[in-house]
XYZ file of C-alpha atoms in Angstrom:
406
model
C 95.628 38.080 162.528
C 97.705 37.769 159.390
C 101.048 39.142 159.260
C 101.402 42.117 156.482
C 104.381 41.399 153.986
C 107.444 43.776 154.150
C 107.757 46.398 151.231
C 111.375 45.956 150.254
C 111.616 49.587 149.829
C 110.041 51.870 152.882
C 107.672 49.670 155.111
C 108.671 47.630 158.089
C 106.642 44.185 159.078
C 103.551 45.238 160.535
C 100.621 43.532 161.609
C 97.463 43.783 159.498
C 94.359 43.621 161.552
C 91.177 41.333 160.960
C 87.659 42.578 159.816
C 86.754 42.856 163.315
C 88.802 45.183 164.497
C 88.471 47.219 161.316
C 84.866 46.932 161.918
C 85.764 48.197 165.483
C 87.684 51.519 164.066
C 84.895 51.830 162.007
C 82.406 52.148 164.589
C 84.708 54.229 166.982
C 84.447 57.389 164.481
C 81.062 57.359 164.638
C 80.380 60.412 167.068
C 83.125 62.635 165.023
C 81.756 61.635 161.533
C 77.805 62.473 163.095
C 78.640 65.668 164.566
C 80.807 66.672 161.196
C 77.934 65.272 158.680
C 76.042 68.745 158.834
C 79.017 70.671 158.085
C 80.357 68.320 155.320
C 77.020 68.624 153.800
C 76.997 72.038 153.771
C 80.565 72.531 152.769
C 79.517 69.911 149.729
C 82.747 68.323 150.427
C 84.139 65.950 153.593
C 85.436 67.793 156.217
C 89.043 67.578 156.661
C 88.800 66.327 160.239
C 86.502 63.506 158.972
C 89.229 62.876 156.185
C 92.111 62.501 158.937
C 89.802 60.130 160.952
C 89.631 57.953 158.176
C 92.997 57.984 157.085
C 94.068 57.255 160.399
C 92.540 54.486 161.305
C 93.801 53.175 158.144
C 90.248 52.894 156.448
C 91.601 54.186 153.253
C 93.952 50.884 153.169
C 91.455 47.990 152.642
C 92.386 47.287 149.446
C 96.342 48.584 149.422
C 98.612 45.847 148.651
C 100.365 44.566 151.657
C 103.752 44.961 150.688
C 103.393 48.760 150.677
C 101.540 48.838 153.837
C 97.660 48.257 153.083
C 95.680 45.436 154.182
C 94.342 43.443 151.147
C 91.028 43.121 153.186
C 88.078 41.272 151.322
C 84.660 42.179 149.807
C 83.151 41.304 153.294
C 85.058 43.645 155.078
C 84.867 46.806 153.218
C 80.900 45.868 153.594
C 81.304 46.101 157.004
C 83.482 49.253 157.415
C 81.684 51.092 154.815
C 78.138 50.104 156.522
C 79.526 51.602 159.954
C 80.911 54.561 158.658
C 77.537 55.040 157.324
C 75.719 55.576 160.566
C 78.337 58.353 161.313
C 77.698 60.085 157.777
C 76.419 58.733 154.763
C 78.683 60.733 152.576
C 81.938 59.607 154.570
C 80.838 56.215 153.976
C 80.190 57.263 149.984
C 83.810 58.564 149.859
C 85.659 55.678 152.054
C 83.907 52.615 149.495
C 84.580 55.059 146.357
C 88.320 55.283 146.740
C 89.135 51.937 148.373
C 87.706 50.601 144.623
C 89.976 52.831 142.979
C 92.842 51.507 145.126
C 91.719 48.380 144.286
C 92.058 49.228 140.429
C 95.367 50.901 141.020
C 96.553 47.569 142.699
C 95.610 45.644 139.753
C 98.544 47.793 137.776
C 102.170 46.440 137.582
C 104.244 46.712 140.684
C 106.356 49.928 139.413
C 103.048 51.433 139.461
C 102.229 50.246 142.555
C 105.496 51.503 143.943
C 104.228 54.766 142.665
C 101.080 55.182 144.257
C 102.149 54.026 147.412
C 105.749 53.690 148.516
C 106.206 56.791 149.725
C 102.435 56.864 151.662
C 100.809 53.702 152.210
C 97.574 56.281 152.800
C 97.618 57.042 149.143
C 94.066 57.281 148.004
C 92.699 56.882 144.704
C 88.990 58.168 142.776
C 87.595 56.099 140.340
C 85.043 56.739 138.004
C 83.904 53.752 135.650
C 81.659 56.540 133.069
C 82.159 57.096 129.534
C 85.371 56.756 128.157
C 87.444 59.889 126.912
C 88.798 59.612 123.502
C 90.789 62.707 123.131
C 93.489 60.310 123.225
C 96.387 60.615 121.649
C 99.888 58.374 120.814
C 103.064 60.002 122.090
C 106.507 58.475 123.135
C 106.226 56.164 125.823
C 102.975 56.816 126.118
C 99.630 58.779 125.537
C 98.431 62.360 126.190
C 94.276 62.795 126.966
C 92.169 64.982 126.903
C 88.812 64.894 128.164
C 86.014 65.291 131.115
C 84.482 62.737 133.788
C 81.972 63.575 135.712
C 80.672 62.268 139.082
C 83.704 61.888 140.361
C 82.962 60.845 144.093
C 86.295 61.630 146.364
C 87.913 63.380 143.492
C 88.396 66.475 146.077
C 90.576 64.338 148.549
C 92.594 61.509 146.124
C 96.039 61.567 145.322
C 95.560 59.867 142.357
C 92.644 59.408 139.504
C 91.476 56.184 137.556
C 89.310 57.313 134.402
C 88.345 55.514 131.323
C 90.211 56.150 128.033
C 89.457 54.967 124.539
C 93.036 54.257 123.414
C 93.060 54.325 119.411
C 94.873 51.232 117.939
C 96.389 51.332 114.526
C 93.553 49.404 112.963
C 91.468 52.287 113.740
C 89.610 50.577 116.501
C 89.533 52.397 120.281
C 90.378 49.691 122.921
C 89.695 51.146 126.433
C 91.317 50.960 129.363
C 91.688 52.571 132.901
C 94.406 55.358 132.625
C 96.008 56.251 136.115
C 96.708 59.771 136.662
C 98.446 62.411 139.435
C 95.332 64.330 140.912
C 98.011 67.304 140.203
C 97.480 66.654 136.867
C 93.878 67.290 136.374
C 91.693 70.587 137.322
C 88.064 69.642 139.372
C 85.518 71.465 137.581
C 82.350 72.214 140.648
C 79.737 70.740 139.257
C 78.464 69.134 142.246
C 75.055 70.668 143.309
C 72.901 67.532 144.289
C 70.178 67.607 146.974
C 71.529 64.288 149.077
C 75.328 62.683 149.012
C 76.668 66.424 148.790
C 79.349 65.749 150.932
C 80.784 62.827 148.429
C 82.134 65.925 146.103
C 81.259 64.262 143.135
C 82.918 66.761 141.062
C 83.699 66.643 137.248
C 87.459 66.037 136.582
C 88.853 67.439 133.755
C 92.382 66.281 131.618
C 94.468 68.780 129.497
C 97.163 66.843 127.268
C 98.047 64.871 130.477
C 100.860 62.734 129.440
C 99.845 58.921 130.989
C 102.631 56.785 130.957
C 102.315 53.063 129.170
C 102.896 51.697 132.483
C 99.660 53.696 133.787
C 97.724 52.352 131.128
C 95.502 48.832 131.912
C 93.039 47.186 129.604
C 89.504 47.783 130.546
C 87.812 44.359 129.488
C 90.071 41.863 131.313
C 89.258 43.264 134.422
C 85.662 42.923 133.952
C 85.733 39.605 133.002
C 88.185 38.518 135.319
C 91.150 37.896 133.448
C 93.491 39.338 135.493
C 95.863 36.362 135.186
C 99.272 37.762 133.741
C 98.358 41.522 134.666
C 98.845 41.302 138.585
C 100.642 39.431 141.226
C 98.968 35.597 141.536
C 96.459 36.648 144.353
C 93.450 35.184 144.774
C 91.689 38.914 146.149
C 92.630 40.230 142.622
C 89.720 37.838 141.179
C 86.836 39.614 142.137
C 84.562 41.077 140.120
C 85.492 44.915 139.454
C 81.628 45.714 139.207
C 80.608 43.617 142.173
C 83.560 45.770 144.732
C 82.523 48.830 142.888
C 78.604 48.048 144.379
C 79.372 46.851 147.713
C 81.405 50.305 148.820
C 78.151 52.223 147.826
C 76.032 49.989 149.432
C 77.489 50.105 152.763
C 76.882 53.594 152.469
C 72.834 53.386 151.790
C 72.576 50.400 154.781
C 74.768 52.579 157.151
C 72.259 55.894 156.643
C 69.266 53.611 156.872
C 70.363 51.724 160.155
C 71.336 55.403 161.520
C 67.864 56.492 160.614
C 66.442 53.724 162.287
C 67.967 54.039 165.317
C 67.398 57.963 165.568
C 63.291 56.778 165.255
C 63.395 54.169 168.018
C 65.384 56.165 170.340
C 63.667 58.974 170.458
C 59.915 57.402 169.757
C 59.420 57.492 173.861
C 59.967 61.443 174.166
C 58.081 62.004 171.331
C 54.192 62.447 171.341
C 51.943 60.506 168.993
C 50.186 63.747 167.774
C 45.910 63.512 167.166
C 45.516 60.507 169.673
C 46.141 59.642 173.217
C 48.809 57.782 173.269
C 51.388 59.023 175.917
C 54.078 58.942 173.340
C 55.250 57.286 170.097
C 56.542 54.438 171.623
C 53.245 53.270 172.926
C 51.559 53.503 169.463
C 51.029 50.424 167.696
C 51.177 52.378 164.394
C 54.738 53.458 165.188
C 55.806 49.933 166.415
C 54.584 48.639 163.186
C 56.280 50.779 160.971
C 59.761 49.864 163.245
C 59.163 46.124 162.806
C 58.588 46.747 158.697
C 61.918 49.460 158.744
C 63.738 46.946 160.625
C 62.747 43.965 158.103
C 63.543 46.041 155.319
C 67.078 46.702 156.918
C 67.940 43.300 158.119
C 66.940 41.994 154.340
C 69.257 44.664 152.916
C 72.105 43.642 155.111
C 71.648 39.826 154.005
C 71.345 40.252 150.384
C 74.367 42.651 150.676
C 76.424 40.179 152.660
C 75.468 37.292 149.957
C 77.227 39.603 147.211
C 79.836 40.106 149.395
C 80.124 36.207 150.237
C 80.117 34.907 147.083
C 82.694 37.306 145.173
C 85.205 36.674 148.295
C 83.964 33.031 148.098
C 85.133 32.864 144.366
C 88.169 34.678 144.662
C 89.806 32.406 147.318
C 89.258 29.879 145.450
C 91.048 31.382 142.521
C 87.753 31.183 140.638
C 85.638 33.572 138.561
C 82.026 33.682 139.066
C 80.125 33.318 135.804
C 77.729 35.627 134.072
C 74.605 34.450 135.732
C 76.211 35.077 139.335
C 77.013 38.429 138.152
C 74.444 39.022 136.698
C 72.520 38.218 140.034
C 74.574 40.087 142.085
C 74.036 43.220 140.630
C 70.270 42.823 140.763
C 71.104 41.799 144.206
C 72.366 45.161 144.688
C 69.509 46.838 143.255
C 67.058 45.370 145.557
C 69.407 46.651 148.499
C 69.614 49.600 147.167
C 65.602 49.903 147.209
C 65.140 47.971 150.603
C 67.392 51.002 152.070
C 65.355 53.629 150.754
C 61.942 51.950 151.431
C 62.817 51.498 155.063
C 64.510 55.308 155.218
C 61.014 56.941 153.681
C 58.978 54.748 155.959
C 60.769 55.988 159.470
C 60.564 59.653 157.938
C 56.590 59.159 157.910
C 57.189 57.345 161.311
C 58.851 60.230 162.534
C 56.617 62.787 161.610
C 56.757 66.389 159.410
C 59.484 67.646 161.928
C 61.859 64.704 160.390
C 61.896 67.292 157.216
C 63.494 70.243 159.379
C 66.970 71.416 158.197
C 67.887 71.283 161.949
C 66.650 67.531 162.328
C 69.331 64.991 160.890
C 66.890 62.973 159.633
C 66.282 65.162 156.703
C 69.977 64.787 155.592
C 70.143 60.621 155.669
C 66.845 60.913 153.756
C 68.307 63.129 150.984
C 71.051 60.755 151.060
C 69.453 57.681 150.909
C 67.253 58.806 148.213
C 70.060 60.335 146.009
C 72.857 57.053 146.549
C 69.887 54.432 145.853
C 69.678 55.805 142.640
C 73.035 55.543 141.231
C 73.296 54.723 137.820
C 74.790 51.149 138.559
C 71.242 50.465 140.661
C 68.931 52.191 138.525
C 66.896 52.896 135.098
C 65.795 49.017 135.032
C 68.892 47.541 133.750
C 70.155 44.980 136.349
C 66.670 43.258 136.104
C 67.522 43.106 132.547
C 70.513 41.546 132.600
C 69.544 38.942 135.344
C 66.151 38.193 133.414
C 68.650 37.944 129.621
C 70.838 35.558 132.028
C 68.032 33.260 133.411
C 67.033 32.612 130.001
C 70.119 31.557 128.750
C 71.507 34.881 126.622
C 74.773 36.476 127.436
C 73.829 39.716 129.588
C 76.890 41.324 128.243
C 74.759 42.285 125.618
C 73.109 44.847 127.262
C 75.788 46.141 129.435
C 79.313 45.515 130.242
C 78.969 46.136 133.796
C 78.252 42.213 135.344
């Protein structure tokens, strides 16, 4: 264990705990997050016992800085804790990787921003949202007022604070973006989510009115991407990773926990379960159900790996106070693609394994399948564009090109 440092204002010493004991809290909210998925996705928003569950076993601190109570856990871990809270509820796990990335982003602001987020609760959570950028922006004293809408929100319904994308005019007449960092009492949540699978996420459209942002709360988009976050943070190597790489990993965890949950729901149940039109005693006994287990669980354990390898190699990189170039990147988010796929491969497999009654609103299945299926396509996995910017960065070309987002 490492010891946490003291914030000089409100927090005393405390110990921060490892990745496997986070790992371990994960896992121990399990049963509650399972038997308040249904609900949650009814509700099309996280329960609020789930939300205290979470909170209190300080799952909403991974990426906090230490000073003001959090944990400054790596890539790695939030894998981990995002991939267990997955196998209690796919949404949860959504919601928990969502806003630890937009604590992340609100650590990478100066400290009196820090100190704003979190000195008075150390459980401060932040959405983030990395869509278009708003540019009903507009120059005020000591600051700018904005105006505008971002939608997909995921966790907007439960954060105390909201990171958005602005395009800041300059006086050359040329928008520079960066993240603003606003007061979730400053913004309205327009409902707008009504999605067949993640509906618990809440992945509402949030929605700015001449919300004064402070200069302080305002952080330039680009250096973050690339990594030059030299100068605009405390000298940590954590703060190197890539932006887009975090941003993946949370969701992932999500689509490997629902798949592993699925998986295990299949196996366990396979021996009570008749293998209809032959005479097989039950499912277990059925070669065609073993087979499809062996080719869900391959699918899985491939998923896990690639996802760990992301993980690896941003944490990797960032303790050694490096950057990982464009063709790393550029892997890594095809990386996540193929995780992304793997996931929902193996899900629609064990539905088929399963059988028709997998599909019934009472059968849980149903729900990690709409999940699965929804969450795997995220625009960050989807629409062909990570296999372009690998293939443009194999060859040589600059992926940036095509996207931003390495």
């Amino acid at each position: 264990m490492q010891t946490a440092a003291v914030n000089a204002t409100t927090a005393p010493e405390l110990q921060v705990p490892g990745r496997d004991e986070l790992v371990a809290r994960a896992a121990g909210l399990r049963a509650q997050l399972w038997e308040d998925a249904a609900e949650s996705d009814r509700a099309r928003r996280l329960t609020e016992g789930s939300i205290a569950a979470l909170t209190g076993a300080g799952l909403m601190r991974l990426m906090t800085p230490r000073r003001l109570g959090g944990y400054e856990a790596d890539i790695r871990t939030l894998l981990e804790v995002a991939g267990e809270v997955g196998r209690g509820c796919g949404s949860s796990a959504w919601v928990t990787g969502v806003l630890n990335a937009g604590n992340f982003v609100a650590s990478l602001f100066p400290r009196e921003v820090q100190d704003e987020v979190w000195s008075l609760n150390p459980d401060a959570r932040t959405a983030l949202v990395l869509g278009m950028p708003a540019r009903g922006v507009e120059h005020v004293d000591g600051g700018v007022k904005i105006t505008g809408e971002w939608g997909y929100v995921s966790g907007s319904l439960h954060a105390d604070w909201v990171g958005v994308l602005v395009a800041v005019p300059t006086d050359s007449g040329e928008a520079v973006v960066h993240f603003a960092l606003m007061r979730a009492d400053e913004v309205a949540i327009k409902d707008t989510w009504h999605f067949a699978g993640m509906r618990g996420t809440g992945s509402n459209t949030v929605m700015a009115t001449g919300v004064f942002v402070p200069e302080r709360r305002l952080l330039p988009y680009a250096p973050l991407l690339n990594g030059e976050t030299d100068g605009l943070v405390d000298p940590a190597n954590r703060y190197r990773n890539s932006l887009v790489g975090l941003f993946s990993i949370g969701l992932l965890g999500s689509l490997i926990g629902g798949a592993t949950a699925a998986f295990d729901f299949v196996r366990e149940a396979a021996p009570n379960r008749p293998a209809a039109g032959s005479k097989f005693p039950n499912q277990a006994e059925s070669p065609t159900l073993q087979l499809d287990l062996a080719e869900a669980a391959s699918k899985i354990e491939t998923a896990k790996l690639l996802a760990a390898k992301i993980a690896d190699t941003a944490d990797e990189a960032a303790y050694a106070g490096e950057f990982a170039d464009v063709l790393t990147r550029a892997a890594a988010r095809q990386n996540s693609t193929r995780v992304a796929q793997l996931c929902r491969e193996a899900v629609d497999l064990l539905m088929t394994a399963y059988g028709s009654s997998a599909f019934s609103e009472a059968n849980p299945l149903q729900r990690i399948w709409r999940d699965v299926n929804v969450g795997s396509r995220h625009a960050g996995f989807g629409m062909g564009i990570p296999a372009q910017l690998y293939g443009r960065a194999l060859v040589g070309k600059d992926p940036r090109d095509i996207s931003l987002l390495v």
